[in-house]
PDB file of C-alpha atoms in Angstrom:
ATOM      1  CA  UNK A 281     137.564 487.560 142.465  1.00 45.00           C
ATOM      2  CA  UNK A 282     133.826 488.231 142.604  1.00 46.00           C
ATOM      3  CA  UNK A 283     134.047 490.638 139.648  1.00 45.00           C
ATOM      4  CA  UNK A 284     135.867 487.941 137.699  1.00 44.00           C
ATOM      5  CA  UNK A 285     133.042 485.465 138.305  1.00 46.00           C
ATOM      6  CA  UNK A 286     130.410 487.905 137.055  1.00 46.00           C
ATOM      7  CA  UNK A 287     132.539 488.842 134.023  1.00 47.00           C
ATOM      8  CA  UNK A 288     132.960 485.191 133.098  1.00 49.00           C
ATOM      9  CA  UNK A 289     129.226 484.627 133.551  1.00 47.00           C
ATOM     10  CA  UNK A 290     128.391 487.515 131.233  1.00 47.00           C
ATOM     11  CA  UNK A 291     130.803 486.328 128.541  1.00 48.00           C
ATOM     12  CA  UNK A 292     129.547 482.732 128.680  1.00 51.00           C
ATOM     13  CA  UNK A 293     125.927 483.823 128.559  1.00 53.00           C
ATOM     14  CA  UNK A 294     125.144 481.878 131.719  1.00 51.00           C
ATOM     15  CA  UNK A 295     122.746 483.882 133.901  1.00 50.00           C
ATOM     16  CA  UNK A 296     122.253 481.533 136.871  1.00 54.00           C
ATOM     17  CA  UNK A 297     123.078 484.244 139.395  1.00 53.00           C
ATOM     18  CA  UNK A 298     122.292 482.227 142.549  1.00 53.00           C
ATOM     19  CA  UNK A 299     124.952 479.641 141.695  1.00 56.00           C
ATOM     20  CA  UNK A 300     127.593 482.318 141.184  1.00 51.00           C
ATOM     21  CA  UNK A 301     126.656 484.140 144.376  1.00 52.00           C
ATOM     22  CA  UNK A 302     127.099 480.851 146.236  1.00 54.00           C
ATOM     23  CA  UNK A 303     130.604 480.442 144.725  1.00 55.00           C
ATOM     24  CA  UNK A 304     131.481 484.043 145.600  1.00 54.00           C
ATOM     25  CA  UNK A 305     130.278 483.530 149.181  1.00 61.00           C
ATOM     26  CA  UNK A 306     132.419 480.399 149.454  1.00 58.00           C
ATOM     27  CA  UNK A 307     135.513 482.298 148.257  1.00 56.00           C
ATOM     28  CA  UNK A 308     134.966 485.077 150.793  1.00 53.00           C
ATOM     29  CA  UNK A 309     134.474 482.511 153.584  1.00 54.00           C
ATOM     30  CA  UNK A 310     137.712 480.728 152.634  1.00 56.00           C
ATOM     31  CA  UNK A 311     139.642 484.005 152.723  1.00 52.00           C
ATOM     32  CA  UNK A 312     138.270 484.822 156.185  1.00 52.00           C
ATOM     33  CA  UNK A 313     139.215 481.343 157.439  1.00 47.00           C
ATOM     34  CA  UNK A 314     142.767 481.688 156.131  1.00 52.00           C
ATOM     35  CA  UNK A 315     143.162 485.068 157.794  1.00 49.00           C
ATOM     36  CA  UNK A 316     142.090 483.651 161.151  1.00 48.00           C
ATOM     37  CA  UNK A 317     144.613 480.798 160.986  1.00 52.00           C
ATOM     38  CA  UNK A 318     147.618 483.141 160.904  1.00 51.00           C
ATOM     39  CA  UNK A 319     149.284 482.900 164.305  1.00 57.00           C
ATOM     40  CA  UNK A 320     151.603 485.602 165.525  1.00 63.00           C
ATOM     41  CA  UNK A 321     154.766 484.427 167.245  1.00 63.00           C
ATOM     42  CA  UNK A 322     155.496 485.659 170.751  1.00 78.00           C
ATOM     43  CA  UNK A 323     158.596 487.787 171.312  1.00 81.00           C
ATOM     44  CA  UNK A 324     160.464 484.837 172.846  1.00 80.00           C
ATOM     45  CA  UNK A 325     159.524 482.617 169.877  1.00 84.00           C
ATOM     46  CA  UNK A 326     160.725 485.263 167.423  1.00 88.00           C
ATOM     47  CA  UNK A 327     163.992 485.621 169.354  1.00 89.00           C
ATOM     48  CA  UNK A 328     164.434 481.837 169.482  1.00 87.00           C
ATOM     49  CA  UNK A 329     163.842 481.552 165.743  1.00 91.00           C
ATOM     50  CA  UNK A 330     166.292 484.380 165.014  1.00 89.00           C
ATOM     51  CA  UNK A 331     169.005 482.778 167.162  1.00 91.00           C
ATOM     52  CA  UNK A 332     168.539 479.313 165.639  1.00 93.00           C
ATOM     53  CA  UNK A 333     168.599 480.679 162.071  1.00 90.00           C
ATOM     54  CA  UNK A 334     171.659 482.812 162.814  1.00 90.00           C
ATOM     55  CA  UNK A 335     173.548 479.906 164.379  1.00 92.00           C
ATOM     56  CA  UNK A 336     172.758 477.740 161.359  1.00 92.00           C
ATOM     57  CA  UNK A 337     173.900 480.488 158.990  1.00 91.00           C
ATOM     58  CA  UNK A 338     177.146 480.946 160.949  1.00 89.00           C
ATOM     59  CA  UNK A 339     177.886 477.188 160.788  1.00 92.00           C
ATOM     60  CA  UNK A 340     177.386 476.303 164.450  1.00 88.00           C
ATOM     61  CA  UNK A 341     177.255 472.554 164.982  1.00 93.00           C
ATOM     62  CA  UNK A 342     174.866 470.231 166.850  1.00 93.00           C
ATOM     63  CA  UNK A 343     172.287 472.906 167.625  1.00 92.00           C
ATOM     64  CA  UNK A 344     169.809 471.779 170.274  1.00 93.00           C
ATOM     65  CA  UNK A 345     166.846 473.759 171.531  1.00 92.00           C
ATOM     66  CA  UNK A 346     165.286 473.085 174.933  1.00 90.00           C
ATOM     67  CA  UNK A 347     161.841 474.417 175.810  1.00 90.00           C
ATOM     68  CA  UNK A 348     161.982 475.686 179.402  1.00 88.00           C
ATOM     69  CA  UNK A 349     158.500 477.203 179.584  1.00 87.00           C
ATOM     70  CA  UNK A 350     156.727 476.003 182.701  1.00 84.00           C
ATOM     71  CA  UNK A 351     159.918 474.488 184.135  1.00 86.00           C
ATOM     72  CA  UNK A 352     161.830 477.583 185.228  1.00 83.00           C
ATOM     73  CA  UNK A 353     161.530 481.342 185.307  1.00 85.00           C
ATOM     74  CA  UNK A 354     165.068 482.032 184.044  1.00 89.00           C
ATOM     75  CA  UNK A 355     164.123 481.794 180.356  1.00 89.00           C
ATOM     76  CA  UNK A 356     161.637 480.350 177.876  1.00 89.00           C
ATOM     77  CA  UNK A 357     164.242 478.574 175.750  1.00 91.00           C
ATOM     78  CA  UNK A 358     167.780 477.297 176.053  1.00 92.00           C
ATOM     79  CA  UNK A 359     169.830 476.774 172.925  1.00 93.00           C
ATOM     80  CA  UNK A 360     173.002 474.718 173.032  1.00 94.00           C
ATOM     81  CA  UNK A 361     175.469 474.447 170.176  1.00 95.00           C
ATOM     82  CA  UNK A 362     179.126 473.819 169.419  1.00 94.00           C
ATOM     83  CA  UNK A 363     181.853 475.674 167.598  1.00 94.00           C
ATOM     84  CA  UNK A 364     184.839 473.847 166.138  1.00 94.00           C
ATOM     85  CA  UNK A 365     187.422 475.985 167.961  1.00 93.00           C
ATOM     86  CA  UNK A 366     187.768 478.635 170.666  1.00 93.00           C
ATOM     87  CA  UNK A 367     187.915 481.251 167.953  1.00 94.00           C
ATOM     88  CA  UNK A 368     184.657 480.105 166.379  1.00 94.00           C
ATOM     89  CA  UNK A 369     182.945 479.891 169.788  1.00 94.00           C
ATOM     90  CA  UNK A 370     183.773 483.541 170.563  1.00 94.00           C
ATOM     91  CA  UNK A 371     182.933 484.647 167.015  1.00 93.00           C
ATOM     92  CA  UNK A 372     179.521 482.944 167.240  1.00 94.00           C
ATOM     93  CA  UNK A 373     178.812 484.674 170.550  1.00 94.00           C
ATOM     94  CA  UNK A 374     179.771 488.075 169.126  1.00 93.00           C
ATOM     95  CA  UNK A 375     177.710 487.553 165.972  1.00 94.00           C
ATOM     96  CA  UNK A 376     174.584 486.350 167.798  1.00 92.00           C
ATOM     97  CA  UNK A 377     174.869 489.207 170.292  1.00 93.00           C
ATOM     98  CA  UNK A 378     175.135 491.749 167.455  1.00 93.00           C
ATOM     99  CA  UNK A 379     172.173 490.253 165.586  1.00 91.00           C
ATOM    100  CA  UNK A 380     169.988 490.333 168.707  1.00 90.00           C
ATOM    101  CA  UNK A 381     171.000 493.938 169.363  1.00 92.00           C
ATOM    102  CA  UNK A 382     170.227 494.990 165.772  1.00 90.00           C
ATOM    103  CA  UNK A 383     166.929 493.085 165.430  1.00 88.00           C
ATOM    104  CA  UNK A 384     165.463 493.446 168.932  1.00 85.00           C
ATOM    105  CA  UNK A 385     167.409 496.272 170.568  1.00 86.00           C
ATOM    106  CA  UNK A 386     168.440 493.947 173.439  1.00 83.00           C
ATOM    107  CA  UNK A 387     171.954 493.993 174.798  1.00 88.00           C
ATOM    108  CA  UNK A 388     172.823 490.410 175.693  1.00 88.00           C
ATOM    109  CA  UNK A 389     174.967 489.546 178.683  1.00 92.00           C
ATOM    110  CA  UNK A 390     177.963 487.399 177.757  1.00 92.00           C
ATOM    111  CA  UNK A 391     180.064 485.245 180.107  1.00 92.00           C
ATOM    112  CA  UNK A 392     183.114 483.101 179.349  1.00 89.00           C
ATOM    113  CA  UNK A 393     184.103 484.803 176.116  1.00 87.00           C
ATOM    114  CA  UNK A 394     187.723 485.397 177.139  1.00 87.00           C
ATOM    115  CA  UNK A 395     188.512 481.649 177.252  1.00 87.00           C
ATOM    116  CA  UNK A 396     186.319 480.556 174.366  1.00 86.00           C
ATOM    117  CA  UNK A 397     185.621 477.094 175.795  1.00 89.00           C
ATOM    118  CA  UNK A 398     182.045 477.770 176.929  1.00 94.00           C
ATOM    119  CA  UNK A 399     180.271 481.039 176.268  1.00 94.00           C
ATOM    120  CA  UNK A 400     176.946 481.821 177.889  1.00 94.00           C
ATOM    121  CA  UNK A 401     174.832 484.424 176.127  1.00 92.00           C
ATOM    122  CA  UNK A 402     171.809 485.645 178.085  1.00 91.00           C
ATOM    123  CA  UNK A 403     169.311 487.310 175.757  1.00 88.00           C
ATOM    124  CA  UNK A 404     166.472 487.428 178.285  1.00 87.00           C
ATOM    125  CA  UNK A 405     163.877 484.887 177.163  1.00 89.00           C
ATOM    126  CA  UNK A 406     166.518 482.836 175.344  1.00 91.00           C
ATOM    127  CA  UNK A 407     169.779 481.576 176.828  1.00 93.00           C
ATOM    128  CA  UNK A 408     172.462 480.386 174.419  1.00 94.00           C
ATOM    129  CA  UNK A 409     175.343 478.105 175.404  1.00 95.00           C
ATOM    130  CA  UNK A 410     178.144 477.845 172.855  1.00 95.00           C
ATOM    131  CA  UNK A 411     180.747 475.157 173.579  1.00 95.00           C
ATOM    132  CA  UNK A 412     183.869 473.668 172.133  1.00 95.00           C
ATOM    133  CA  UNK A 413     182.927 469.996 171.501  1.00 95.00           C
ATOM    134  CA  UNK A 414     185.188 468.559 174.240  1.00 94.00           C
ATOM    135  CA  UNK A 415     183.801 470.921 176.863  1.00 94.00           C
ATOM    136  CA  UNK A 416     180.242 470.190 175.808  1.00 93.00           C
ATOM    137  CA  UNK A 417     180.851 466.444 176.101  1.00 93.00           C
ATOM    138  CA  UNK A 418     182.292 466.932 179.583  1.00 94.00           C
ATOM    139  CA  UNK A 419     179.432 469.013 181.024  1.00 92.00           C
ATOM    140  CA  UNK A 420     176.556 467.378 179.101  1.00 90.00           C
ATOM    141  CA  UNK A 421     174.312 470.347 179.862  1.00 88.00           C
ATOM    142  CA  UNK A 422     171.532 469.207 177.523  1.00 83.00           C
ATOM    143  CA  UNK A 423     171.086 465.981 179.525  1.00 86.00           C
ATOM    144  CA  UNK A 424     170.646 468.003 182.704  1.00 85.00           C
ATOM    145  CA  UNK A 425     167.857 470.208 181.285  1.00 80.00           C
ATOM    146  CA  UNK A 426     166.160 468.204 178.597  1.00 69.00           C
ATOM    147  CA  UNK A 427     163.405 465.653 178.460  1.00 67.00           C
ATOM    148  CA  UNK A 428     162.244 463.907 175.291  1.00 57.00           C
ATOM    149  CA  UNK A 429     159.247 466.188 174.834  1.00 53.00           C
ATOM    150  CA  UNK A 430     161.092 469.532 175.145  1.00 46.00           C
ATOM    151  CA  UNK A 431     164.245 468.761 173.177  1.00 50.00           C
ATOM    152  CA  UNK A 432     164.547 469.473 169.475  1.00 54.00           C
ATOM    153  CA  UNK A 433     167.614 469.048 167.354  1.00 53.00           C
ATOM    154  CA  UNK A 434     168.417 470.397 163.917  1.00 52.00           C
TER     155      UNK A 434
END
């Protein structure tokens, strides 16, 4: 970028070097500022993002994310979603478990897969509950754990 400024100056015949040095300094400062603003996600945030994106891709319904940080030590996030049938609930659990294993090397613990009504997937920092809609309505787990400030819905 700085070379480009000097090349353009030479071609235009404009030799006010101090003005161009000021512009070059401003460009360098902007690049440094942009580099500082890049924020790296924590491992639990990366896992949460991966799970949410995977559930969306696999057509899970009513995905809700609950931020548990500072409220409990069991996990940083809880994700609750629904599948349309027992078959989809178990398929979602299998798929999410496989994705977590492939991307992070974690083996998730799975409970309730044999019935397919409510599957709990424990991925460490992220807990995923996958329900059939009727079962989810009955237990209303998100009401038990959520408050307005830590609940997000897609």
